[in-house]
């Protein structure tokens, strides 16, 4: 059973500094000072992932792009990332003093579908002779996140000796030895998903947008940014306008019922056209009665027309017969 897990991997859904420093996610002690520093920051709550004032846009539509070439600028990056969708906003992180590129950026797309397309196909793409890495916005979407400058982060190179596992570029290896479940539980480290490992060729799915409006609004309140508040207000206005349209549709339908029409639709057409009318079942018997009366009136008019045409035909026949008798009597007299 253990031999079958040699090529299996798994990815972390929440961040723990001690687990991130372990190649199989089962370490219970920090193996270097950077991991220990990140663990102190996480335990004391010294880092606020939503405290950066430069964070703008929707995190569910934002990608992290790393390992950029120093020669890559905003124009070339936007051109390359626009192949997967409409880029709404982009921020290339630069040094605060020199203004040089720090080698990573955040790209926001118009929709979550476009973000997922870029997340799947832009990973390991070559931009300005540099192979980039693409990941979702872990700073805002991954619980317990600690950045690289505080000893956390993910990935890294072997030469630095500061490798962090659990991310897309360096996932956890399936453990080949026993798993200390009790020690991991005491430290608050999620254990490896035994029996649910993945292969290196499978792409881990990023967090999905919250489906309910309430949870979405709660997340906007928690983040507390001005653009999110504007988005929340716009959503509320759209919902109010839609409810007003439904009310106006209901009033128009009631007014249409009160006024006579030359052409009256069938009940099925009214139900499909006016979905906002709630008392349609109550009005159906009255409509059926009126339709029955209309059919009876049309049938009566048709019978009247038939009778009148018959009378006209009969009078014409009598007139022609009388005319023939008069002409015959004139011929006989002559």
XYZ file of C-alpha atoms in Angstrom:
334
model
C 0.000 0.000 0.000
C 2.834 2.369 0.840
C 4.561 1.640 -2.450
C 1.533 2.879 -4.350
C 1.897 6.344 -2.726
C 5.399 7.006 -4.039
C 4.211 9.242 -6.900
C 1.164 10.670 -5.073
C 0.896 14.244 -3.824
C -1.588 16.479 -2.020
C -2.105 20.218 -1.625
C -2.823 22.344 1.422
C -6.135 24.180 1.817
C -5.041 26.103 4.917
C -1.592 27.389 5.805
C 0.445 26.282 8.811
C 4.144 27.324 8.915
C 5.394 24.080 10.456
C 3.503 21.964 7.945
C 4.671 24.134 5.045
C 8.294 23.407 5.991
C 7.726 19.646 5.777
C 8.016 17.721 2.532
C 5.208 15.316 3.489
C 3.228 17.613 5.784
C 3.789 15.556 8.961
C 6.510 17.531 10.803
C 5.611 18.722 14.298
C 8.746 20.839 14.946
C 10.160 23.795 12.950
C 13.351 22.779 11.186
C 14.848 26.286 10.722
C 14.606 29.768 12.182
C 12.461 31.144 9.378
C 9.763 28.554 10.030
C 9.959 29.321 13.757
C 9.554 33.062 13.038
C 6.553 32.398 10.823
C 5.032 30.179 13.510
C 5.407 32.989 16.090
C 3.734 35.488 13.740
C 0.875 33.059 13.133
C 0.382 32.228 16.823
C 0.503 35.866 17.966
C -1.637 37.164 15.099
C 0.987 39.708 14.004
C 0.065 39.552 10.322
C -3.222 40.785 8.850
C -3.707 39.440 5.290
C -6.393 42.065 4.576
C -4.492 45.027 5.988
C -2.700 45.926 2.755
C -4.162 49.164 1.389
C -3.032 48.303 -2.133
C -5.348 45.307 -2.300
C -8.123 46.078 -4.768
C -10.623 44.041 -6.732
C -12.259 40.679 -6.233
C -9.896 38.030 -4.798
C -11.877 35.257 -6.514
C -10.995 36.788 -9.894
C -7.358 37.607 -9.066
C -4.256 35.559 -9.866
C -0.754 35.645 -8.429
C 1.942 35.595 -11.124
C 5.478 34.882 -9.901
C 9.018 34.379 -11.188
C 8.730 37.212 -13.664
C 11.742 38.477 -15.539
C 13.207 41.791 -14.317
C 12.636 43.162 -17.826
C 8.904 42.374 -17.772
C 6.794 45.506 -17.473
C 3.051 46.143 -17.156
C 2.447 46.331 -20.899
C 4.099 43.017 -21.784
C 2.490 41.243 -18.815
C -0.960 42.549 -19.695
C -0.516 41.486 -23.308
C 0.476 37.961 -22.298
C -2.270 37.481 -19.709
C -4.959 38.952 -21.979
C -4.798 35.782 -24.079
C -6.977 34.042 -21.468
C -9.561 36.750 -20.811
C -10.273 40.415 -20.195
C -7.817 41.893 -17.702
C -9.658 44.282 -15.392
C -6.808 45.358 -13.116
C -3.126 44.543 -12.741
C -0.435 45.447 -10.202
C 3.226 44.723 -10.798
C 4.947 44.890 -7.411
C 8.019 47.144 -7.463
C 10.705 48.092 -4.981
C 9.629 51.055 -2.895
C 12.991 52.851 -3.302
C 14.496 51.817 -6.636
C 11.226 51.100 -8.479
C 12.617 47.842 -9.881
C 10.316 44.882 -10.379
C 10.133 42.437 -7.472
C 9.351 39.575 -9.853
C 5.689 39.013 -9.087
C 2.346 40.628 -9.865
C -1.404 40.349 -9.255
C -3.745 40.137 -12.255
C -7.506 40.560 -11.891
C -9.911 39.332 -14.588
C -13.444 40.426 -15.350
C -15.003 37.062 -14.455
C -14.073 34.036 -12.405
C -14.272 31.814 -15.488
C -11.529 33.797 -17.200
C -9.426 33.623 -14.050
C -9.761 29.843 -13.949
C -8.826 29.604 -17.611
C -5.615 31.530 -16.984
C -4.996 29.536 -13.794
C -5.077 26.299 -15.752
C -3.230 27.228 -18.943
C -0.854 30.092 -18.023
C 1.155 28.088 -15.482
C 4.798 27.624 -16.604
C 4.310 29.953 -19.544
C 7.385 31.663 -20.993
C 7.320 35.481 -20.735
C 10.501 37.372 -21.634
C 12.578 34.159 -21.449
C 11.325 33.371 -17.947
C 9.045 30.482 -16.917
C 6.334 31.968 -14.702
C 4.190 30.321 -12.055
C 0.486 31.083 -11.635
C -1.523 30.567 -8.459
C -4.700 31.918 -6.923
C -4.663 34.824 -4.463
C -3.626 32.902 -1.341
C -3.079 36.068 0.671
C -6.832 36.704 0.812
C -8.306 33.248 0.231
C -6.042 30.874 2.171
C -6.699 30.714 5.936
C -3.617 31.300 8.120
C -1.471 32.697 5.301
C 2.007 34.034 6.235
C 4.082 35.738 3.489
C 7.649 34.895 2.538
C 9.128 38.002 4.168
C 7.980 36.684 7.565
C 9.319 33.169 7.007
C 6.232 31.674 5.351
C 5.158 31.528 1.737
C 5.256 28.593 -0.666
C 7.697 27.248 -3.223
C 11.287 28.452 -3.338
C 14.492 27.117 -4.858
C 16.839 24.482 -3.487
C 19.827 26.824 -3.442
C 18.166 29.084 -0.879
C 17.439 26.262 1.531
C 14.055 27.839 2.294
C 11.687 25.459 0.544
C 7.994 25.613 1.419
C 5.651 22.800 0.399
C 1.934 22.437 -0.163
C 1.567 24.835 -3.091
C 1.024 24.280 -6.756
C 4.708 24.348 -7.654
C 5.898 22.133 -4.772
C 3.062 19.974 -3.370
C 3.319 17.678 -0.368
C 4.553 14.161 -1.026
C 2.354 11.352 0.232
C 3.884 10.178 3.535
C 5.559 6.784 3.422
C 5.851 6.383 7.198
C 3.374 6.645 10.049
C 1.348 9.818 10.534
C 1.358 11.336 14.073
C -2.329 12.228 14.164
C -2.405 13.138 17.864
C 0.543 15.542 17.636
C -0.836 17.140 14.491
C -4.199 17.642 16.188
C -2.574 19.359 19.191
C -0.748 21.807 16.917
C -3.802 22.457 14.766
C -2.168 21.005 11.637
C -4.560 19.279 9.201
C -3.440 15.675 8.588
C -2.755 14.337 5.084
C -5.892 13.200 3.220
C -5.288 9.481 3.477
C -6.755 7.710 0.471
C -7.455 10.956 -1.409
C -4.065 11.740 -2.915
C -3.537 13.210 -6.383
C -0.946 12.900 -9.122
C 1.447 15.599 -10.251
C -0.497 15.899 -13.512
C -3.738 16.850 -11.806
C -4.421 20.569 -11.392
C -5.629 21.564 -7.911
C -8.837 23.588 -8.007
C -8.765 27.101 -6.500
C -11.457 28.205 -4.028
C -14.788 28.908 -5.660
C -16.917 31.991 -5.371
C -19.470 31.795 -2.520
C -22.794 30.776 -4.017
C -25.154 32.500 -1.551
C -25.601 36.267 -1.522
C -25.489 36.431 2.255
C -22.083 34.814 2.596
C -20.814 37.000 -0.231
C -22.049 40.142 1.529
C -20.551 38.965 4.828
C -17.163 38.527 3.183
C -17.419 42.025 1.741
C -18.176 43.421 5.196
C -15.248 41.550 6.708
C -12.813 42.845 4.114
C -14.141 46.379 4.623
C -12.631 47.919 1.487
C -14.223 50.832 -0.330
C -14.532 49.069 -3.686
C -16.241 46.104 -2.041
C -18.697 48.406 -0.281
C -19.509 50.023 -3.618
C -20.031 46.605 -5.159
C -22.332 45.647 -2.280
C -24.380 48.826 -2.705
C -24.674 48.283 -6.452
C -25.901 44.714 -5.875
C -28.547 45.953 -3.456
C -29.693 48.617 -5.921
C -30.015 46.043 -8.686
C -32.105 43.791 -6.462
C -34.372 46.691 -5.491
C -34.791 47.729 -9.126
C -35.656 44.153 -10.106
C -38.303 43.988 -7.349
C -39.722 47.332 -8.511
C -39.967 45.985 -12.058
C -41.848 42.954 -10.795
C -44.297 45.202 -8.913
C -44.837 47.396 -11.970
C -45.428 44.294 -14.099
C -48.042 43.124 -11.620
C -49.825 46.497 -11.677
C -49.778 46.633 -15.465
C -51.265 43.174 -15.658
C -54.072 44.042 -13.253
C -54.860 47.184 -15.245
C -54.893 45.167 -18.453
C -57.361 42.764 -16.875
C -59.748 45.629 -16.025
C -59.710 47.203 -19.505
C -61.456 45.473 -22.490
C -59.312 44.220 -25.354
C -60.101 43.270 -28.901
C -57.716 40.367 -28.773
C -57.428 38.416 -25.548
C -54.609 35.955 -24.935
C -55.104 32.472 -23.667
C -54.381 31.701 -19.989
C -51.223 29.787 -20.918
C -49.812 32.796 -22.770
C -50.634 35.077 -19.852
C -48.892 32.764 -17.391
C -45.750 32.590 -19.526
C -45.741 36.342 -20.245
C -46.586 37.685 -16.767
C -44.654 35.516 -14.341
C -44.965 38.082 -11.585
C -48.770 37.730 -11.367
C -49.378 35.614 -8.288
C -53.171 35.223 -8.380
C -53.403 33.659 -11.818
C -55.100 30.527 -10.501
C -57.922 32.627 -9.034
C -58.514 34.453 -12.317
C -58.615 31.351 -14.532
C -62.296 30.414 -13.790
C -63.432 33.953 -14.608
C -61.426 33.923 -17.814
C -62.890 30.567 -18.828
C -66.399 31.921 -18.254
C -65.716 34.981 -20.394
C -64.200 32.829 -23.151
C -67.251 30.567 -23.063
C -69.547 33.586 -23.389
C -67.481 34.929 -26.274
C -67.708 31.618 -28.119
C -71.469 31.515 -27.596
C -71.824 35.070 -28.896
C -69.723 34.300 -31.973
C -71.774 31.163 -32.659
C -75.012 33.148 -32.367
C -73.767 35.794 -34.758
C -72.741 33.092 -37.217
C -76.250 31.562 -37.032
C -77.806 34.995 -37.604
C -75.667 35.500 -40.675
C -76.677 32.082 -42.016
C -80.402 32.912 -41.478
C -80.112 36.250 -43.215
C -78.327 34.721 -46.176
C -81.033 32.044 -46.397
C -83.782 34.683 -46.395
C -82.003 36.650 -49.107
C -81.639 33.538 -51.238
C -85.341 32.677 -50.753
C -86.550 36.167 -51.721
C -84.336 36.107 -54.802
C -85.731 32.725 -55.836
C -89.349 33.917 -55.443
C -88.635 37.073 -57.409
C -87.073 35.152 -60.299
C -89.966 32.643 -60.374
C -92.554 35.465 -60.474
C -90.628 37.208 -63.245
C -90.662 34.011 -65.343
C -94.466 33.660 -64.920
C -95.052 37.254 -66.025
C -92.893 36.829 -69.125
C -94.653 33.584 -70.008
C -98.077 35.227 -69.755
C -96.973 38.080 -72.053
C -95.770 35.591 -74.647
C -99.044 33.652 -74.495
C -101.134 36.824 -74.919
C -99.167 37.991 -77.861
